[in-house]
Amino acid sequence: MPTHPFFFLSESFSYPESDTITAKSEALVLLAKDIGFQVPAAKEMIPQSFIDFQSEYVRLFINAADGIFAPPYASIYVNNAGILHQQGYDDALSFYAKAGMAPTESEESPDHIAHELAFLGLLLDADNEDILASFLTRHLCVWYPSFLQRLQDAQPYLFYSVLGQVTDLYLTHLHKEVIHE
Amino acid sequence: MNRRHFLKMSSATAMAVAASTMDGLPGQAGLFRSAQAQEIKSFSTGSLGATEVTSVCEMCFWRCPIVVKVKEGKIIKIEGNPKSPVNGTRVCARGNSGVQLVYDPDRVKTPLKRVGARGEGKWAKISWDEAFGEIAHNMEKVKKKYGPHALAYFDHGASAEFMRGIFKAMGTENYTSEPAFFQCVGPAALAYLQTVGYVTTGTRQYNDMANSKAMLLVASHIGENVHVSHVREFIDGLQNGSKLVVVDPRYSAAANKADIYLPIRPGTDTALMLAWINYVIQNKLYDKEFVANKCDGFDALKKEVNGYSMEWAAKICDLKIEDMKAAIKELAKAAPNVNIHPGRHATWYGKGDTGRHQAYAILTALFGAVGVPGGIYFPTSVKTGKAECPEPEKTEVAETDISIKDETEYPFSSMFGTATRDLFHAMLTGKPYPVKLLGVNGVNIMQTLPNPYDTMKAINNLDFIFCEEMMAGETAIWSDIVLPDSVYLERYDGLYAYDGLTPYLTVRQPAIKPLHNVKSPYDIAKGLAKKLDIEGYSCKNEQEFLNEELKGAGLSLDALNKQGGLVTYKGNPYRDPKSLKLGTESGKVQLYVEAFDDEDLDAIPKFDPTPAPPKGFARLIYGRAPMHTFSRTMNNLWLNNEMPENKLWLNDKIAARLNIMDGEEIIMENQDGKRSNPIKVLVTPGIRPDSVFMYHGFGSKSKHLSRAYGRGAADGYMMTNVVADPFIGADSKRTNFVRIIKGDKTLNIPELAKVPSEIPRFKSKLA
Ligand code: SF4
């Protein structure tokens, strides 16, 4: 059984290869409820067709209908670089290396939000407190709000809007706790 | 960790989360592997200590040799290759900004399949295997249903070659319809090929501006259309004291450097050229020896141009006769070291375009400026090997009763491929046979062709369209499948053998591993060939065929890299006029082109005026911006920052009459009532009152290019009157007229330059 939500959030930010949207929506509602946050009912988050859901992902995160609205990469937001493989990307790689991890071969850039949330999950599993604190404070929580803003500006399907908010809540909560410890 | 209660999911949540994933959640942990923990020092900024990879720029087709500086797997900076005899350490703004192209978040990152309407840009991500499968299935289906010629390929640039082989192997005669030719240089290439026996202007230009004593530029964008070595040669020429004559309705960057500037009425350049040719003959300013020994058809030429006087031309061209005379005398004085520049973009008015370039070639020959310093020179080819493996094994155009190439009205088009207008006519009408599948590579199909309204109709008639693209531009939106191409900094290509004044051999090679899920053009062709069971493409990778080809030059990739990625050779650009033998049938310059006469076309150019603007309209002319390449670079962060939008140049006197201020936003309306995106006005005395000018390539209608979308206006959307060049069927681009919409008012453009009665007026329902 999963013990924390970050692998789930990471997977939800990855391209939906198989039609698990109903189950994902239900899980998202429960996750929100666990931390006292009200979100619309799961059935409202389910799009008309799975192909619509996939094309929404493409629109938001790959090549979007009004320009790429919410490129899901740290590099875009850190220092407002606007392009890939800049400071935000370097920072992500530094944190991974420090924690004794390296991104595996993937078509996604390692500063993709899905990578960063999975990394967070691994840090929690490993009780790696020091890196967790600095990763949140100096990196993920720095750029995530700008990404979320662009995601919401894109008027995404409800699922992605809720996913963005729930992720934000979990990150904010975790960050607060880390700071207070 | 215990204190983090909020992270503890309720058991219901944990179950729901577990149920929502196919692979089980720790699957996401697979995004990482364990490694030796290490502290990475922050990367030092700047390019000091970077690895250098030599390569070739592809931000435009000029292909300057470059050095790419790479640090920690990232491209930091691009400079010119110091070993390059043409650009040295220099690159232009676009060359610099290749860094931005690689890391642009709007790149096509993965194969995409259209899931909405064509033009809507609604996509799902698919695998390469699915993408190849869909394309192969549709190619076979269309071939079976309509025959092989229903498949067509529309391409431009270095990456397009490999895929062309697939279309050849499928048996279609329509394996190339290069817009570079039919939308741009075609009439010039044909004129020079027939007159002096070789193409002096194309991807390369064999013009010795640097060693000239005088230069003539007709509506050239040099300095705005920046090709590094080209601009350097031009500037070297000026620095060496070359006199410059510029003929242009617009005060261009080149006009700014001119000794004599002739602000000609658009559409009358051939009248000026013919009057000059006549003047040169009548006043015996030509090279008698060269003409007597090396030219055919002088008497016919003399007779034909006899009626074109300077007085007549002054009226037609709206120029001062003394300036015209001063200019031709200056050019004659410099002969034979005079550069009558052939230009490149020749598709202006349709019917006079080949003739205009023929006239440049004739004037060049009259001055004996062939194969001499300062004139047009000869290419020196670099000997390399030929590898068979990056191609299909067998290619044969299928037999056909009806061929587009035989049915064409344009007798010289098939020398260069399928004329774009013939191809799109077949797509629109099914005649002479239906074309139902289009592969597009490296072309913005909406901005490269005039009249995008017809292009949209033609695309909607297709059973299938796919493209190979780097950016999610207008072509991608209209395609059923989009294949993501690697950027030139991520891949190998063919060899680059430069055959100019100082020839060299170099090679493009990857500076970094490809980002995202993109493939190189060779791997794309190879993958599709496999799906189609086309034999060939047997090289394992690009290095294999490059090594094979380099062997012919006594080199290998390693050996070339040890020599700085580039080797130079001795050029042989000039000829002793006595032993000059040209590539024409007689070996001499053809002042009278019999092949044209055989097709009932003018063997010697005549002035056949293109219609003047209808009352209330100005002619729309366009050109290139120094920091942009066609419509390809408008989304580039750095280049967009330099020039985010284009402006409409409007004559200051006209602006005053219409009460339009500099920077004001207007809309253009063309002679057929088509309206543009809003565009800002640049009020300037640097444009004639009967013309307006804008830089090409802006006003993208692709919402996918986040920075370029809707910024400025697109000239192509104003081009609904297209006239064919009768020789090759190239499409005219300067035969459209606009007036101005400001707020809710339509403003007619007052006529300040009187049109002589010899020039007919374009008839518009709106005038
Ligand atoms: S002219 Fe500029 S963009 Fe073109 S190849 Fe050279 S450096 Fe690149």
mmCIF file of N, CA and C in Angstrom, chain A residues 1-4 6-8 10-11 14-15 18 20 23-24 30-31 34 51-52 55 58 62-68 81-85 90 96-98 100-104 107 115 118 124 127 129 132 170 173-174 177-178 181, chain B residues 1 3-4 6-7 9-10 12-22 25 28-40 43 74 100 103 105-110 112 115 122-125 472 515-517 637 703-704 706:
data_model
loop_
_atom_site.group_PDB
_atom_site.id
_atom_site.type_symbol
_atom_site.label_atom_id
_atom_site.label_comp_id
_atom_site.label_asym_id
_atom_site.label_seq_id
_atom_site.Cartn_x
_atom_site.Cartn_y
_atom_site.Cartn_z
ATOM 1 N N MET A 1 0.839 -1.219 0.000
ATOM 2 C CA MET A 1 0.000 0.000 0.000
ATOM 3 C C MET A 1 0.869 1.261 0.000
ATOM 4 N N PRO A 2 0.552 2.202 -0.829
ATOM 5 C CA PRO A 2 1.329 3.448 -0.806
ATOM 6 C C PRO A 2 1.210 4.159 0.538
ATOM 7 N N THR A 3 2.287 4.797 0.947
ATOM 8 C CA THR A 3 2.268 5.450 2.257
ATOM 9 C C THR A 3 2.194 6.972 2.176
ATOM 10 N N HIS A 4 2.508 7.518 1.054
ATOM 11 C CA HIS A 4 2.381 8.974 0.904
ATOM 12 C C HIS A 4 1.985 9.279 -0.533
ATOM 13 N N PHE A 6 3.085 11.297 -3.002
ATOM 14 C CA PHE A 6 3.870 11.961 -4.052
ATOM 15 C C PHE A 6 4.102 11.139 -5.318
ATOM 16 N N PHE A 7 4.198 9.794 -5.163
ATOM 17 C CA PHE A 7 4.319 9.003 -6.394
ATOM 18 C C PHE A 7 3.032 9.098 -7.207
ATOM 19 N N PHE A 8 1.917 9.141 -6.494
ATOM 20 C CA PHE A 8 0.619 9.268 -7.186
ATOM 21 C C PHE A 8 0.553 10.605 -7.934
ATOM 22 N N SER A 10 3.008 12.395 -8.898
ATOM 23 C CA SER A 10 3.981 12.336 -10.002
ATOM 24 C C SER A 10 3.372 11.616 -11.201
ATOM 25 N N GLU A 11 2.769 10.489 -10.942
ATOM 26 C CA GLU A 11 2.194 9.737 -12.065
ATOM 27 C C GLU A 11 1.069 10.518 -12.735
ATOM 28 N N SER A 14 2.113 12.722 -15.369
ATOM 29 C CA SER A 14 2.739 12.107 -16.542
ATOM 30 C C SER A 14 1.671 11.887 -17.609
ATOM 31 N N TYR A 15 2.116 11.655 -18.837
ATOM 32 C CA TYR A 15 1.146 11.486 -19.924
ATOM 33 C C TYR A 15 0.251 10.283 -19.651
ATOM 34 N N SER A 18 -2.790 5.011 -20.208
ATOM 35 C CA SER A 18 -3.932 4.087 -20.147
ATOM 36 C C SER A 18 -5.069 4.774 -19.402
ATOM 37 N N THR A 20 -7.030 5.420 -16.839
ATOM 38 C CA THR A 20 -7.251 5.243 -15.393
ATOM 39 C C THR A 20 -7.836 6.521 -14.797
ATOM 40 N N ALA A 23 -10.457 6.196 -11.813
ATOM 41 C CA ALA A 23 -9.821 5.821 -10.542
ATOM 42 C C ALA A 23 -8.960 6.963 -10.013
ATOM 43 N N LYS A 24 -8.269 7.646 -10.926
ATOM 44 C CA LYS A 24 -7.390 8.746 -10.495
ATOM 45 C C LYS A 24 -8.207 9.888 -9.899
ATOM 46 N N LEU A 30 -10.249 11.849 -2.610
ATOM 47 C CA LEU A 30 -9.977 11.352 -1.263
ATOM 48 C C LEU A 30 -8.721 11.999 -0.673
ATOM 49 N N LEU A 31 -7.716 12.164 -1.535
ATOM 50 C CA LEU A 31 -6.486 12.820 -1.066
ATOM 51 C C LEU A 31 -6.781 14.225 -0.553
ATOM 52 N N ASP A 34 -8.524 14.062 2.787
ATOM 53 C CA ASP A 34 -7.611 13.709 3.876
ATOM 54 C C ASP A 34 -6.982 14.940 4.533
ATOM 55 N N ILE A 51 -9.542 10.070 -25.212
ATOM 56 C CA ILE A 51 -8.710 10.779 -26.197
ATOM 57 C C ILE A 51 -8.722 12.290 -25.912
ATOM 58 N N ASP A 52 -9.874 12.780 -25.436
ATOM 59 C CA ASP A 52 -9.945 14.197 -25.039
ATOM 60 C C ASP A 52 -8.991 14.472 -23.879
ATOM 61 N N SER A 55 -5.512 14.544 -25.190
ATOM 62 C CA SER A 55 -5.199 15.756 -25.964
ATOM 63 C C SER A 55 -5.131 16.975 -25.038
ATOM 64 N N VAL A 58 -1.647 16.997 -23.796
ATOM 65 C CA VAL A 58 -0.749 17.538 -24.832
ATOM 66 C C VAL A 58 -0.876 19.063 -24.850
ATOM 67 N N ILE A 62 2.639 19.672 -23.461
ATOM 68 C CA ILE A 62 3.568 19.279 -24.542
ATOM 69 C C ILE A 62 3.599 20.348 -25.636
ATOM 70 N N ASN A 63 2.533 20.474 -26.382
ATOM 71 C CA ASN A 63 2.440 21.542 -27.378
ATOM 72 C C ASN A 63 1.013 22.066 -27.320
ATOM 73 N N ALA A 64 0.839 23.183 -26.649
ATOM 74 C CA ALA A 64 -0.505 23.582 -26.248
ATOM 75 C C ALA A 64 -1.189 24.503 -27.246
ATOM 76 N N ALA A 65 -2.515 24.466 -27.186
ATOM 77 C CA ALA A 65 -3.320 25.164 -28.199
ATOM 78 C C ALA A 65 -3.166 26.683 -28.168
ATOM 79 N N ASP A 66 -2.813 27.259 -27.058
ATOM 80 C CA ASP A 66 -2.557 28.704 -27.057
ATOM 81 C C ASP A 66 -1.097 28.969 -26.720
ATOM 82 N N GLY A 67 -0.240 28.269 -27.388
ATOM 83 C CA GLY A 67 1.178 28.274 -27.018
ATOM 84 C C GLY A 67 1.264 27.335 -25.834
ATOM 85 N N ILE A 68 2.440 26.858 -25.536
ATOM 86 C CA ILE A 68 2.530 25.920 -24.419
ATOM 87 C C ILE A 68 2.262 26.687 -23.129
ATOM 88 N N ALA A 81 13.629 31.957 -16.820
ATOM 89 C CA ALA A 81 14.466 31.698 -18.003
ATOM 90 C C ALA A 81 13.630 31.509 -19.271
ATOM 91 N N GLY A 82 12.486 30.865 -19.139
ATOM 92 C CA GLY A 82 11.607 30.720 -20.315
ATOM 93 C C GLY A 82 11.999 29.616 -21.276
ATOM 94 N N ILE A 83 13.185 29.042 -21.102
ATOM 95 C CA ILE A 83 13.595 27.920 -21.961
ATOM 96 C C ILE A 83 14.123 26.778 -21.095
ATOM 97 N N LEU A 84 14.340 25.635 -21.744
ATOM 98 C CA LEU A 84 14.758 24.444 -21.012
ATOM 99 C C LEU A 84 16.261 24.456 -20.713
ATOM 100 N N HIS A 85 16.639 23.573 -19.772
ATOM 101 C CA HIS A 85 18.048 23.286 -19.465
ATOM 102 C C HIS A 85 18.832 24.484 -18.927
ATOM 103 N N ASP A 90 19.739 22.699 -13.772
ATOM 104 C CA ASP A 90 21.008 22.431 -13.072
ATOM 105 C C ASP A 90 20.746 22.154 -11.589
ATOM 106 N N TYR A 96 19.546 15.845 -7.041
ATOM 107 C CA TYR A 96 19.509 14.396 -7.264
ATOM 108 C C TYR A 96 20.868 13.781 -6.941
ATOM 109 N N ALA A 97 21.916 14.437 -7.431
ATOM 110 C CA ALA A 97 23.272 13.888 -7.232
ATOM 111 C C ALA A 97 23.640 13.850 -5.752
ATOM 112 N N LYS A 98 23.263 14.916 -5.062
ATOM 113 C CA LYS A 98 23.577 15.001 -3.634
ATOM 114 C C LYS A 98 22.893 13.876 -2.857
ATOM 115 N N GLY A 100 22.370 10.992 -3.955
ATOM 116 C CA GLY A 100 22.834 9.688 -4.449
ATOM 117 C C GLY A 100 21.872 9.088 -5.446
ATOM 118 N N MET A 101 21.270 9.909 -6.257
ATOM 119 C CA MET A 101 20.339 9.407 -7.270
ATOM 120 C C MET A 101 20.665 10.050 -8.617
ATOM 121 N N ALA A 102 20.297 9.297 -9.651
ATOM 122 C CA ALA A 102 20.462 9.855 -10.999
ATOM 123 C C ALA A 102 19.197 9.534 -11.783
ATOM 124 N N PRO A 103 18.716 10.474 -12.585
ATOM 125 C CA PRO A 103 17.527 10.176 -13.383
ATOM 126 C C PRO A 103 17.835 9.074 -14.391
ATOM 127 N N THR A 104 16.922 8.148 -14.535
ATOM 128 C CA THR A 104 17.124 7.092 -15.539
ATOM 129 C C THR A 104 16.820 7.670 -16.915
ATOM 130 N N GLU A 107 12.445 10.136 -21.941
ATOM 131 C CA GLU A 107 12.273 11.175 -22.957
ATOM 132 C C GLU A 107 11.954 12.517 -22.322
ATOM 133 N N HIS A 115 9.168 14.117 -12.389
ATOM 134 C CA HIS A 115 10.447 13.679 -11.810
ATOM 135 C C HIS A 115 10.626 14.271 -10.409
ATOM 136 N N ALA A 118 8.423 12.609 -7.853
ATOM 137 C CA ALA A 118 8.895 11.244 -7.553
ATOM 138 C C ALA A 118 10.147 11.303 -6.666
ATOM 139 N N LEU A 124 11.362 11.067 0.981
ATOM 140 C CA LEU A 124 10.529 10.739 2.145
ATOM 141 C C LEU A 124 10.733 9.283 2.543
ATOM 142 N N ASP A 127 13.863 8.908 4.388
ATOM 143 C CA ASP A 127 14.015 9.802 5.547
ATOM 144 C C ASP A 127 15.177 10.773 5.382
ATOM 145 N N GLU A 129 16.121 13.890 5.494
ATOM 146 C CA GLU A 129 15.580 15.168 5.984
ATOM 147 C C GLU A 129 16.294 16.403 5.440
ATOM 148 N N LEU A 132 15.674 16.968 1.803
ATOM 149 C CA LEU A 132 14.243 17.276 1.655
ATOM 150 C C LEU A 132 13.981 18.759 1.929
ATOM 151 N N TYR A 170 -0.277 19.778 -0.671
ATOM 152 C CA TYR A 170 0.651 18.821 -0.062
ATOM 153 C C TYR A 170 2.061 19.406 0.042
ATOM 154 N N HIS A 173 2.023 22.140 2.830
ATOM 155 C CA HIS A 173 1.990 21.512 4.160
ATOM 156 C C HIS A 173 3.350 20.934 4.524
ATOM 157 N N LEU A 174 3.889 20.171 3.597
ATOM 158 C CA LEU A 174 5.159 19.515 3.863
ATOM 159 C C LEU A 174 6.249 20.562 4.104
ATOM 160 N N GLU A 177 5.983 22.096 7.565
ATOM 161 C CA GLU A 177 6.474 21.173 8.607
ATOM 162 C C GLU A 177 7.988 21.108 8.612
ATOM 163 N N VAL A 178 8.548 21.037 7.417
ATOM 164 C CA VAL A 178 10.008 20.925 7.299
ATOM 165 C C VAL A 178 10.678 22.144 7.923
ATOM 166 N N GLU A 181 10.582 22.025 11.738
ATOM 167 C CA GLU A 181 11.259 20.937 12.457
ATOM 168 C C GLU A 181 12.656 21.340 12.896
ATOM 169 N N MET B 1 9.654 11.392 10.796
ATOM 170 C CA MET B 1 8.588 11.402 9.808
ATOM 171 C C MET B 1 7.204 11.233 10.426
ATOM 172 N N ARG B 3 5.693 12.707 12.631
ATOM 173 C CA ARG B 3 4.888 13.897 12.887
ATOM 174 C C ARG B 3 4.075 14.298 11.674
ATOM 175 N N ARG B 4 4.437 13.808 10.525
ATOM 176 C CA ARG B 4 3.744 14.246 9.312
ATOM 177 C C ARG B 4 2.451 13.496 9.109
ATOM 178 N N PHE B 6 -0.313 14.490 8.107
ATOM 179 C CA PHE B 6 -1.083 14.801 6.904
ATOM 180 C C PHE B 6 -0.652 13.931 5.721
ATOM 181 N N LEU B 7 0.600 13.419 5.788
ATOM 182 C CA LEU B 7 1.049 12.567 4.690
ATOM 183 C C LEU B 7 0.477 11.164 4.777
ATOM 184 N N MET B 9 -1.999 8.746 4.387
ATOM 185 C CA MET B 9 -3.291 8.683 3.708
ATOM 186 C C MET B 9 -4.225 7.768 4.493
ATOM 187 N N SER B 10 -5.498 8.091 4.457
ATOM 188 C CA SER B 10 -6.474 7.187 5.058
ATOM 189 C C SER B 10 -6.416 5.888 4.268
ATOM 190 N N ALA B 12 -8.740 4.293 2.894
ATOM 191 C CA ALA B 12 -9.573 4.389 1.674
ATOM 192 C C ALA B 12 -8.795 5.086 0.571
ATOM 193 N N THR B 13 -8.099 6.164 0.978
ATOM 194 C CA THR B 13 -7.322 6.913 -0.024
ATOM 195 C C THR B 13 -6.197 6.046 -0.563
ATOM 196 N N ALA B 14 -5.497 5.380 0.353
ATOM 197 C CA ALA B 14 -4.375 4.540 -0.083
ATOM 198 C C ALA B 14 -4.852 3.475 -1.065
ATOM 199 N N MET B 15 -6.015 2.908 -0.795
ATOM 200 C CA MET B 15 -6.541 1.872 -1.697
ATOM 201 C C MET B 15 -6.906 2.481 -3.049
ATOM 202 N N ALA B 16 -7.552 3.652 -2.986
ATOM 203 C CA ALA B 16 -7.955 4.307 -4.244
ATOM 204 C C ALA B 16 -6.721 4.677 -5.057
ATOM 205 N N VAL B 17 -5.709 5.178 -4.363
ATOM 206 C CA VAL B 17 -4.472 5.552 -5.050
ATOM 207 C C VAL B 17 -3.838 4.317 -5.692
ATOM 208 N N ALA B 18 -3.780 3.230 -4.923
ATOM 209 C CA ALA B 18 -3.173 2.004 -5.446
ATOM 210 C C ALA B 18 -3.957 1.486 -6.644
ATOM 211 N N ALA B 19 -5.288 1.623 -6.569
ATOM 212 C CA ALA B 19 -6.130 1.099 -7.655
ATOM 213 C C ALA B 19 -6.030 1.953 -8.914
ATOM 214 N N SER B 20 -5.586 3.189 -8.759
ATOM 215 C CA SER B 20 -5.610 4.104 -9.903
ATOM 216 C C SER B 20 -4.417 3.934 -10.830
ATOM 217 N N THR B 21 -3.527 3.103 -10.451
ATOM 218 C CA THR B 21 -2.341 2.957 -11.284
ATOM 219 C C THR B 21 -2.204 1.538 -11.809
ATOM 220 N N MET B 22 -1.803 1.442 -13.038
ATOM 221 C CA MET B 22 -1.680 0.126 -13.650
ATOM 222 C C MET B 22 -0.420 -0.585 -13.142
ATOM 223 N N LEU B 25 2.352 2.031 -7.727
ATOM 224 C CA LEU B 25 2.925 3.370 -7.600
ATOM 225 C C LEU B 25 4.432 3.478 -7.580
ATOM 226 N N GLN B 28 6.873 5.007 -10.311
ATOM 227 C CA GLN B 28 7.433 6.351 -10.476
ATOM 228 C C GLN B 28 8.843 6.443 -9.916
ATOM 229 N N ALA B 29 9.121 5.585 -8.918
ATOM 230 C CA ALA B 29 10.472 5.575 -8.361
ATOM 231 C C ALA B 29 11.476 5.156 -9.424
ATOM 232 N N GLY B 30 10.991 4.471 -10.430
ATOM 233 C CA GLY B 30 11.861 4.026 -11.527
ATOM 234 C C GLY B 30 12.399 5.172 -12.366
ATOM 235 N N LEU B 31 11.921 6.366 -12.115
ATOM 236 C CA LEU B 31 12.472 7.521 -12.830
ATOM 237 C C LEU B 31 13.907 7.809 -12.381
ATOM 238 N N PHE B 32 14.292 7.150 -11.257
ATOM 239 C CA PHE B 32 15.653 7.369 -10.734
ATOM 240 C C PHE B 32 16.345 6.037 -10.490
ATOM 241 N N ARG B 33 17.644 6.069 -10.507
ATOM 242 C CA ARG B 33 18.446 4.926 -10.057
ATOM 243 C C ARG B 33 19.436 5.463 -9.021
ATOM 244 N N SER B 34 19.959 4.520 -8.229
ATOM 245 C CA SER B 34 20.886 5.057 -7.229
ATOM 246 C C SER B 34 22.253 5.303 -7.874
ATOM 247 N N ALA B 35 22.935 6.252 -7.338
ATOM 248 C CA ALA B 35 24.246 6.624 -7.875
ATOM 249 C C ALA B 35 25.113 7.053 -6.703
ATOM 250 N N GLN B 36 26.376 7.232 -6.984
ATOM 251 C CA GLN B 36 27.298 7.723 -5.953
ATOM 252 C C GLN B 36 26.863 9.140 -5.536
ATOM 253 N N ALA B 37 26.610 9.316 -4.231
ATOM 254 C CA ALA B 37 26.203 10.662 -3.808
ATOM 255 C C ALA B 37 27.345 11.636 -4.050
ATOM 256 N N GLN B 38 27.059 12.743 -4.617
ATOM 257 C CA GLN B 38 28.131 13.718 -4.853
ATOM 258 C C GLN B 38 27.603 15.142 -4.824
ATOM 259 N N GLU B 39 28.496 16.005 -4.455
ATOM 260 C CA GLU B 39 28.181 17.431 -4.405
ATOM 261 C C GLU B 39 28.564 18.013 -5.763
ATOM 262 N N ILE B 40 27.588 18.542 -6.492
ATOM 263 C CA ILE B 40 27.956 19.166 -7.770
ATOM 264 C C ILE B 40 28.172 20.644 -7.508
ATOM 265 N N PHE B 43 27.640 25.157 -11.683
ATOM 266 C CA PHE B 43 28.336 25.243 -12.959
ATOM 267 C C PHE B 43 28.847 26.661 -13.154
ATOM 268 N N LYS B 74 25.342 20.722 -21.959
ATOM 269 C CA LYS B 74 24.451 21.804 -22.389
ATOM 270 C C LYS B 74 25.170 22.740 -23.362
ATOM 271 N N GLN B 100 18.712 28.886 -28.334
ATOM 272 C CA GLN B 100 17.311 29.061 -27.930
ATOM 273 C C GLN B 100 16.390 28.062 -28.635
ATOM 274 N N TYR B 103 16.428 24.622 -26.910
ATOM 275 C CA TYR B 103 15.779 24.569 -25.592
ATOM 276 C C TYR B 103 14.413 25.253 -25.565
ATOM 277 N N PRO B 105 10.640 25.634 -25.369
ATOM 278 C CA PRO B 105 9.596 24.722 -24.889
ATOM 279 C C PRO B 105 8.500 24.465 -25.925
ATOM 280 N N ASP B 106 8.475 25.232 -27.012
ATOM 281 C CA ASP B 106 7.459 25.010 -28.048
ATOM 282 C C ASP B 106 7.921 24.043 -29.140
ATOM 283 N N ARG B 107 9.061 23.406 -28.943
ATOM 284 C CA ARG B 107 9.479 22.393 -29.925
ATOM 285 C C ARG B 107 8.490 21.238 -29.948
ATOM 286 N N VAL B 108 8.358 20.610 -31.096
ATOM 287 C CA VAL B 108 7.586 19.364 -31.125
ATOM 288 C C VAL B 108 8.445 18.328 -30.415
ATOM 289 N N LYS B 109 7.866 17.705 -29.363
ATOM 290 C CA LYS B 109 8.710 16.877 -28.505
ATOM 291 C C LYS B 109 8.529 15.387 -28.726
ATOM 292 N N THR B 110 7.453 15.041 -29.391
ATOM 293 C CA THR B 110 7.125 13.630 -29.522
ATOM 294 C C THR B 110 6.230 13.466 -30.752
ATOM 295 N N LEU B 112 3.047 13.195 -32.821
ATOM 296 C CA LEU B 112 1.695 13.620 -32.459
ATOM 297 C C LEU B 112 0.710 13.168 -33.536
ATOM 298 N N VAL B 115 -6.232 14.773 -33.420
ATOM 299 C CA VAL B 115 -7.483 14.186 -32.920
ATOM 300 C C VAL B 115 -8.639 15.187 -33.040
ATOM 301 N N LYS B 122 -5.386 19.919 -32.333
ATOM 302 C CA LYS B 122 -5.721 19.085 -31.171
ATOM 303 C C LYS B 122 -5.041 17.734 -31.408
ATOM 304 N N TRP B 123 -4.135 17.391 -30.488
ATOM 305 C CA TRP B 123 -3.300 16.222 -30.734
ATOM 306 C C TRP B 123 -3.288 15.260 -29.555
ATOM 307 N N ALA B 124 -2.994 13.997 -29.889
ATOM 308 C CA ALA B 124 -2.616 13.033 -28.853
ATOM 309 C C ALA B 124 -1.182 12.611 -29.148
ATOM 310 N N LYS B 125 -0.504 12.202 -28.088
ATOM 311 C CA LYS B 125 0.871 11.742 -28.245
ATOM 312 C C LYS B 125 0.844 10.288 -28.722
ATOM 313 N N ALA B 472 6.123 23.485 -33.431
ATOM 314 C CA ALA B 472 4.697 23.220 -33.647
ATOM 315 C C ALA B 472 4.072 24.401 -34.388
ATOM 316 N N LEU B 515 17.158 16.046 -27.380
ATOM 317 C CA LEU B 515 16.217 16.194 -26.263
ATOM 318 C C LEU B 515 14.909 15.477 -26.625
ATOM 319 N N HIS B 516 14.083 15.287 -25.625
ATOM 320 C CA HIS B 516 12.716 14.787 -25.847
ATOM 321 C C HIS B 516 12.730 13.446 -26.602
ATOM 322 N N ASN B 517 11.666 13.246 -27.379
ATOM 323 C CA ASN B 517 11.526 11.995 -28.118
ATOM 324 C C ASN B 517 11.597 12.292 -29.614
ATOM 325 N N LEU B 637 13.181 32.922 -28.564
ATOM 326 C CA LEU B 637 13.160 33.896 -27.473
ATOM 327 C C LEU B 637 14.045 35.109 -27.756
ATOM 328 N N LYS B 703 -1.413 28.992 -33.043
ATOM 329 C CA LYS B 703 -1.470 29.338 -31.627
ATOM 330 C C LYS B 703 -0.407 28.578 -30.849
ATOM 331 N N HIS B 704 0.193 27.587 -31.498
ATOM 332 C CA HIS B 704 1.151 26.753 -30.785
ATOM 333 C C HIS B 704 2.496 27.431 -30.604
ATOM 334 N N SER B 706 3.957 30.127 -28.954
ATOM 335 C CA SER B 706 3.412 31.028 -27.945
ATOM 336 C C SER B 706 3.850 32.474 -28.115
#
